[in-house]
Amino acid sequence: MKVSIITVVYNRAATIERAIRSVLNQSYTNIEYVIVDGHSNDGTMAVVDQYRDKIATVISEKDHGMYDALNKGIKAATGDIVGILHADDEFTNETIIQQIVEKFESNPVIDAIYGDVGFVQPGQEHKIIRYYSSAIFRTNLFKFGFMPAHPTFFCYRRFYEQFGYYRTDLEIAADFDLLLRFLRKHQLFTVYIPEMLVRMNMGGKSTNGISSTIKINKELKLILSEHKLPSSYIRLYSRYFIKVSEFLRKGKAKR
């Protein structure tokens, strides 16, 4: 079973090598690594070029944002399974992809897999400051703005072809829209791995202050309305009480 890992990057010279090494150091060998660069100008590509002989596909050109870049990467992929690793993130250990593959191979009805993510500060990658568990996720929680940890989501590539890619008209919540379509509308059969699969840097689009909070909730409300799901800003903002507890349970991270 071939696994395609997609990394999209723009001006992340300081962190891209950690992400690359995280993929290349995986114990599972049948990995197709695809990097999509948005025409960085900070030396990112100089770092990528050091590993180019071990990377299946490198695309470096201007794009229309992160979700456009993700779509390019997925369309360039040829693996059976697709996963995403952002340029600021890393897998928590070298056996993550092996575990993912073993789960898929153990049961042919599995369509998708997800797990937990730990948030870290740049330069303190082994100090978990927030732990996002996907354990409580159920599809009825979409109306509150909840979803599984997107950086840990793996599914068969054919589902992108069948059900559509990331929306490029959304700036910050296209991952929510895609997971809602895949998991609720099309009812993919999912398996949850109760483990931290990815360490993720704080400061991304969805965790970058009050402006991103307002923006993401506007987009979430729009998405839910389009899917004819009941929601309100009261419901959406109520989930932040749960997010506070994620900082308190950071000590439960397994590694």
mmCIF file of C-alpha atoms in Angstrom:
data_model
loop_
_atom_site.group_PDB
_atom_site.id
_atom_site.type_symbol
_atom_site.label_atom_id
_atom_site.label_comp_id
_atom_site.label_asym_id
_atom_site.label_seq_id
_atom_site.Cartn_x
_atom_site.Cartn_y
_atom_site.Cartn_z
ATOM 1 C CA MET A 1 0.000 0.000 0.000
ATOM 2 C CA LYS A 2 1.460 3.309 -1.097
ATOM 3 C CA VAL A 3 0.977 6.335 1.152
ATOM 4 C CA SER A 4 1.254 9.852 -0.278
ATOM 5 C CA ILE A 5 2.226 12.562 2.197
ATOM 6 C CA ILE A 6 1.559 16.140 1.085
ATOM 7 C CA THR A 7 3.460 19.090 2.556
ATOM 8 C CA VAL A 8 2.538 22.589 1.420
ATOM 9 C CA VAL A 9 4.912 25.387 2.281
ATOM 10 C CA TYR A 10 5.489 29.085 1.812
ATOM 11 C CA ASN A 11 8.451 30.851 3.410
ATOM 12 C CA ARG A 12 9.147 28.275 6.108
ATOM 13 C CA ALA A 13 12.910 27.893 5.765
ATOM 14 C CA ALA A 14 13.244 27.640 9.552
ATOM 15 C CA THR A 15 10.874 24.677 9.948
ATOM 16 C CA ILE A 16 10.580 22.795 6.655
ATOM 17 C CA GLU A 17 13.601 20.572 7.303
ATOM 18 C CA ARG A 18 12.028 19.211 10.483
ATOM 19 C CA ALA A 19 8.895 18.274 8.553
ATOM 20 C CA ILE A 20 10.894 16.691 5.729
ATOM 21 C CA ARG A 21 13.032 14.618 8.080
ATOM 22 C CA SER A 22 9.914 13.546 9.943
ATOM 23 C CA VAL A 23 8.599 11.976 6.727
ATOM 24 C CA LEU A 24 11.878 10.555 5.466
ATOM 25 C CA ASN A 25 12.645 8.935 8.824
ATOM 26 C CA GLN A 26 9.441 6.877 8.839
ATOM 27 C CA SER A 27 9.991 3.132 9.198
ATOM 28 C CA TYR A 28 7.390 2.442 6.507
ATOM 29 C CA THR A 29 9.142 2.618 3.154
ATOM 30 C CA ASN A 30 6.359 2.787 0.546
ATOM 31 C CA ILE A 31 5.841 6.529 0.959
ATOM 32 C CA GLU A 32 5.457 9.005 -1.877
ATOM 33 C CA TYR A 33 6.405 12.438 -0.590
ATOM 34 C CA VAL A 34 4.984 15.474 -2.399
ATOM 35 C CA ILE A 35 6.024 19.025 -1.525
ATOM 36 C CA VAL A 36 4.123 21.998 -2.937
ATOM 37 C CA ASP A 37 5.882 25.333 -2.480
ATOM 38 C CA GLY A 38 4.128 28.627 -3.139
ATOM 39 C CA HIS A 39 7.236 30.175 -4.737
ATOM 40 C CA SER A 40 9.003 30.968 -1.457
ATOM 41 C CA ASN A 41 11.628 33.697 -1.359
ATOM 42 C CA ASP A 42 13.257 33.006 2.013
ATOM 43 C CA GLY A 43 15.484 30.021 1.261
ATOM 44 C CA THR A 44 12.832 27.352 1.735
ATOM 45 C CA MET A 45 13.615 25.760 -1.608
ATOM 46 C CA ALA A 46 17.326 25.630 -0.809
ATOM 47 C CA VAL A 47 16.414 23.393 2.125
ATOM 48 C CA VAL A 48 14.058 21.285 0.005
ATOM 49 C CA ASP A 49 16.739 20.867 -2.657
ATOM 50 C CA GLN A 50 19.023 19.188 -0.118
ATOM 51 C CA TYR A 51 16.530 16.309 0.003
ATOM 52 C CA ARG A 52 15.177 16.430 -3.557
ATOM 53 C CA ASP A 53 16.510 12.995 -4.483
ATOM 54 C CA LYS A 54 14.339 11.486 -1.727
ATOM 55 C CA ILE A 55 11.205 13.478 -2.555
ATOM 56 C CA ALA A 56 8.932 12.046 -5.247
ATOM 57 C CA THR A 57 7.441 15.329 -6.467
ATOM 58 C CA VAL A 58 8.354 18.965 -5.872
ATOM 59 C CA ILE A 59 6.123 21.726 -7.211
ATOM 60 C CA SER A 60 7.253 25.325 -6.760
ATOM 61 C CA GLU A 61 5.010 27.982 -8.241
ATOM 62 C CA LYS A 62 2.618 30.695 -7.172
ATOM 63 C CA ASP A 63 -0.723 29.469 -5.880
ATOM 64 C CA HIS A 64 -3.973 30.856 -4.550
ATOM 65 C CA GLY A 65 -3.392 29.967 -0.928
ATOM 66 C CA MET A 66 -2.915 26.901 1.234
ATOM 67 C CA TYR A 67 -5.982 25.008 0.055
ATOM 68 C CA ASP A 68 -5.129 25.529 -3.603
ATOM 69 C CA ALA A 69 -1.650 24.171 -2.840
ATOM 70 C CA LEU A 70 -3.113 21.154 -1.022
ATOM 71 C CA ASN A 71 -5.308 20.400 -4.021
ATOM 72 C CA LYS A 72 -2.286 20.553 -6.314
ATOM 73 C CA GLY A 73 -0.454 18.104 -4.094
ATOM 74 C CA ILE A 74 -3.328 15.650 -3.847
ATOM 75 C CA LYS A 75 -3.888 15.740 -7.611
ATOM 76 C CA ALA A 76 -0.178 15.056 -8.164
ATOM 77 C CA ALA A 77 -0.219 12.123 -5.718
ATOM 78 C CA THR A 78 -0.450 8.509 -6.872
ATOM 79 C CA GLY A 79 -0.670 6.718 -3.520
ATOM 80 C CA ASP A 80 -3.571 4.636 -2.264
ATOM 81 C CA ILE A 81 -3.756 6.684 0.938
ATOM 82 C CA VAL A 82 -3.259 10.440 1.315
ATOM 83 C CA GLY A 83 -2.121 12.252 4.448
ATOM 84 C CA ILE A 84 -1.058 15.839 5.059
ATOM 85 C CA LEU A 85 1.890 17.144 7.070
ATOM 86 C CA HIS A 86 2.206 20.915 7.242
ATOM 87 C CA ALA A 87 5.598 22.573 6.975
ATOM 88 C CA ASP A 88 5.593 23.596 10.661
ATOM 89 C CA ASP A 89 4.635 20.137 11.920
ATOM 90 C CA GLU A 90 6.131 16.689 12.410
ATOM 91 C CA PHE A 91 5.057 13.125 13.080
ATOM 92 C CA THR A 92 5.595 12.217 16.718
ATOM 93 C CA ASN A 93 7.709 9.151 15.937
ATOM 94 C CA GLU A 94 9.038 7.083 13.059
ATOM 95 C CA THR A 95 6.287 4.412 13.232
ATOM 96 C CA ILE A 96 3.251 6.630 12.611
ATOM 97 C CA ILE A 97 2.770 5.716 8.932
ATOM 98 C CA GLN A 98 3.374 2.044 9.687
ATOM 99 C CA GLN A 99 0.574 2.193 12.265
ATOM 100 C CA ILE A 100 -1.729 3.921 9.810
ATOM 101 C CA VAL A 101 -1.115 1.326 7.104
ATOM 102 C CA GLU A 102 -1.593 -1.576 9.500
ATOM 103 C CA LYS A 103 -4.982 -0.173 10.511
ATOM 104 C CA PHE A 104 -6.127 0.149 6.915
ATOM 105 C CA GLU A 105 -4.869 -3.311 6.020
ATOM 106 C CA SER A 106 -6.454 -4.913 9.093
ATOM 107 C CA ASN A 107 -9.990 -4.080 8.002
ATOM 108 C CA PRO A 108 -11.082 -3.458 4.394
ATOM 109 C CA VAL A 109 -14.136 -1.442 5.481
ATOM 110 C CA ILE A 110 -11.992 1.350 6.943
ATOM 111 C CA ASP A 111 -12.213 4.463 4.767
ATOM 112 C CA ALA A 112 -10.331 6.985 6.915
ATOM 113 C CA ILE A 113 -8.265 7.279 10.083
ATOM 114 C CA TYR A 114 -7.535 10.116 12.489
ATOM 115 C CA GLY A 115 -5.890 10.608 15.875
ATOM 116 C CA ASP A 116 -4.711 13.300 18.279
ATOM 117 C CA VAL A 117 -2.439 16.302 17.849
ATOM 118 C CA GLY A 118 -0.191 18.103 20.322
ATOM 119 C CA PHE A 119 0.499 21.828 19.990
ATOM 120 C CA VAL A 120 3.972 23.207 20.667
ATOM 121 C CA GLN A 121 5.750 26.543 20.562
ATOM 122 C CA PRO A 122 8.467 27.075 17.919
ATOM 123 C CA GLY A 123 11.812 26.002 19.322
ATOM 124 C CA GLN A 124 10.173 23.929 22.079
ATOM 125 C CA GLU A 125 8.927 21.054 19.971
ATOM 126 C CA HIS A 126 8.901 18.467 22.753
ATOM 127 C CA LYS A 127 6.945 20.569 25.245
ATOM 128 C CA ILE A 128 3.239 20.043 24.632
ATOM 129 C CA ILE A 129 1.249 23.124 25.640
ATOM 130 C CA ARG A 130 -2.129 22.004 24.302
ATOM 131 C CA TYR A 131 -3.432 18.510 23.568
ATOM 132 C CA TYR A 132 -6.245 18.145 21.023
ATOM 133 C CA SER A 133 -7.946 14.776 21.376
ATOM 134 C CA SER A 134 -10.266 13.531 18.654
ATOM 135 C CA ALA A 135 -11.718 10.927 21.032
ATOM 136 C CA ILE A 136 -14.977 12.764 21.656
ATOM 137 C CA PHE A 137 -15.720 13.423 18.006
ATOM 138 C CA ARG A 138 -19.084 12.395 16.631
ATOM 139 C CA THR A 139 -20.573 13.742 13.413
ATOM 140 C CA ASN A 140 -23.339 15.536 15.308
ATOM 141 C CA LEU A 141 -20.631 17.741 16.839
ATOM 142 C CA PHE A 142 -19.977 19.425 13.498
ATOM 143 C CA LYS A 143 -22.784 21.869 14.323
ATOM 144 C CA PHE A 144 -20.694 23.105 17.258
ATOM 145 C CA GLY A 145 -17.634 23.558 15.030
ATOM 146 C CA PHE A 146 -15.900 20.402 16.244
ATOM 147 C CA MET A 147 -14.003 18.102 13.895
ATOM 148 C CA PRO A 148 -11.287 15.458 14.198
ATOM 149 C CA ALA A 149 -7.718 16.751 14.239
ATOM 150 C CA HIS A 150 -7.274 17.555 10.564
ATOM 151 C CA PRO A 151 -3.448 17.158 10.528
ATOM 152 C CA THR A 152 -3.938 13.507 11.516
ATOM 153 C CA PHE A 153 -6.533 12.695 8.837
ATOM 154 C CA PHE A 154 -5.692 9.910 6.368
ATOM 155 C CA CYS A 155 -8.076 8.548 3.750
ATOM 156 C CA TYR A 156 -8.090 6.823 0.378
ATOM 157 C CA ARG A 157 -7.108 9.157 -2.432
ATOM 158 C CA ARG A 158 -10.123 8.088 -4.486
ATOM 159 C CA PHE A 159 -12.450 9.900 -2.087
ATOM 160 C CA TYR A 160 -10.985 13.262 -3.105
ATOM 161 C CA GLU A 161 -11.742 12.369 -6.711
ATOM 162 C CA GLN A 162 -15.269 11.211 -5.824
ATOM 163 C CA PHE A 163 -16.332 13.820 -3.284
ATOM 164 C CA GLY A 164 -14.229 16.852 -4.166
ATOM 165 C CA TYR A 165 -11.134 18.647 -2.985
ATOM 166 C CA TYR A 166 -10.597 21.582 -0.620
ATOM 167 C CA ARG A 167 -12.657 24.655 -1.371
ATOM 168 C CA THR A 168 -10.474 27.560 -2.418
ATOM 169 C CA ASP A 169 -13.125 30.206 -1.733
ATOM 170 C CA LEU A 170 -12.601 29.666 2.006
ATOM 171 C CA GLU A 171 -9.565 31.196 3.670
ATOM 172 C CA ILE A 172 -9.347 29.289 6.927
ATOM 173 C CA ALA A 173 -12.056 26.607 7.281
ATOM 174 C CA ALA A 174 -11.884 24.519 4.103
ATOM 175 C CA ASP A 175 -10.547 21.615 6.166
ATOM 176 C CA PHE A 176 -13.750 21.708 8.252
ATOM 177 C CA ASP A 177 -15.849 21.753 5.087
ATOM 178 C CA LEU A 178 -13.966 18.790 3.608
ATOM 179 C CA LEU A 179 -14.223 16.686 6.764
ATOM 180 C CA LEU A 180 -17.926 17.513 7.093
ATOM 181 C CA ARG A 181 -18.521 16.374 3.515
ATOM 182 C CA PHE A 182 -16.427 13.218 3.839
ATOM 183 C CA LEU A 183 -17.535 12.107 7.292
ATOM 184 C CA ARG A 184 -21.122 13.342 7.595
ATOM 185 C CA LYS A 185 -22.503 13.758 4.095
ATOM 186 C CA HIS A 186 -20.747 10.730 2.567
ATOM 187 C CA GLN A 187 -20.433 8.806 5.855
ATOM 188 C CA LEU A 188 -16.931 7.413 5.472
ATOM 189 C CA PHE A 189 -16.211 4.645 7.946
ATOM 190 C CA THR A 190 -13.520 5.988 10.266
ATOM 191 C CA VAL A 191 -11.209 4.609 12.930
ATOM 192 C CA TYR A 192 -9.762 6.698 15.727
ATOM 193 C CA ILE A 193 -6.220 6.015 16.963
ATOM 194 C CA PRO A 194 -5.975 7.165 20.608
ATOM 195 C CA GLU A 195 -2.478 8.532 20.242
ATOM 196 C CA MET A 196 -0.746 11.803 19.440
ATOM 197 C CA LEU A 197 0.205 11.360 15.793
ATOM 198 C CA VAL A 198 1.414 14.881 15.000
ATOM 199 C CA ARG A 199 3.139 17.731 16.826
ATOM 200 C CA MET A 200 1.829 21.012 15.463
ATOM 201 C CA ASN A 201 3.221 24.512 15.906
ATOM 202 C CA MET A 202 0.973 27.141 17.457
ATOM 203 C CA GLY A 203 0.463 30.221 15.326
ATOM 204 C CA GLY A 204 -1.113 28.705 12.221
ATOM 205 C CA LYS A 205 -4.055 30.323 10.450
ATOM 206 C CA SER A 206 -6.610 28.777 12.779
ATOM 207 C CA THR A 207 -4.719 29.548 16.013
ATOM 208 C CA ASN A 208 -3.346 33.003 15.259
ATOM 209 C CA GLY A 209 -5.218 35.352 17.576
ATOM 210 C CA ILE A 210 -8.630 36.981 17.802
ATOM 211 C CA SER A 211 -8.872 37.954 14.131
ATOM 212 C CA SER A 212 -8.474 34.345 13.024
ATOM 213 C CA THR A 213 -11.022 33.273 15.663
ATOM 214 C CA ILE A 214 -13.614 35.680 14.258
ATOM 215 C CA LYS A 215 -12.819 34.707 10.684
ATOM 216 C CA ILE A 216 -13.002 30.962 11.245
ATOM 217 C CA ASN A 217 -16.340 31.175 13.041
ATOM 218 C CA LYS A 218 -17.839 33.239 10.231
ATOM 219 C CA GLU A 219 -16.717 30.605 7.755
ATOM 220 C CA LEU A 220 -17.934 27.743 9.965
ATOM 221 C CA LYS A 221 -21.379 29.321 10.217
ATOM 222 C CA LEU A 222 -21.481 29.759 6.435
ATOM 223 C CA ILE A 223 -20.484 26.119 5.852
ATOM 224 C CA LEU A 224 -23.059 24.796 8.305
ATOM 225 C CA SER A 225 -25.757 26.930 6.710
ATOM 226 C CA GLU A 226 -24.847 25.611 3.257
ATOM 227 C CA HIS A 227 -25.155 22.053 4.579
ATOM 228 C CA LYS A 228 -28.486 22.935 6.218
ATOM 229 C CA LEU A 229 -27.163 22.124 9.668
ATOM 230 C CA PRO A 230 -28.439 24.095 12.655
ATOM 231 C CA SER A 231 -25.868 26.339 14.253
ATOM 232 C CA SER A 232 -25.328 29.728 15.813
ATOM 233 C CA TYR A 233 -22.451 31.841 17.031
ATOM 234 C CA ILE A 234 -23.418 30.871 20.590
ATOM 235 C CA ARG A 235 -22.927 27.209 19.725
ATOM 236 C CA LEU A 236 -19.714 27.834 17.819
ATOM 237 C CA TYR A 237 -18.118 29.979 20.509
ATOM 238 C CA SER A 238 -19.197 27.571 23.259
ATOM 239 C CA ARG A 239 -16.596 25.097 22.046
ATOM 240 C CA TYR A 240 -13.863 27.396 23.355
ATOM 241 C CA PHE A 241 -14.750 26.261 26.871
ATOM 242 C CA ILE A 242 -13.642 22.815 25.733
ATOM 243 C CA LYS A 243 -10.497 24.262 24.191
ATOM 244 C CA VAL A 244 -9.471 25.655 27.580
ATOM 245 C CA SER A 245 -9.471 22.113 28.941
ATOM 246 C CA GLU A 246 -7.084 21.091 26.135
ATOM 247 C CA PHE A 247 -4.388 23.223 27.764
ATOM 248 C CA LEU A 248 -5.127 21.582 31.114
ATOM 249 C CA ARG A 249 -4.829 18.053 29.753
ATOM 250 C CA LYS A 250 -1.538 18.611 27.989
ATOM 251 C CA GLY A 251 0.117 16.264 30.462
ATOM 252 C CA LYS A 252 -1.840 13.364 28.974
ATOM 253 C CA ALA A 253 0.220 13.469 25.794
ATOM 254 C CA LYS A 254 1.833 10.069 25.340
ATOM 255 C CA ARG A 255 5.053 11.237 23.759
#
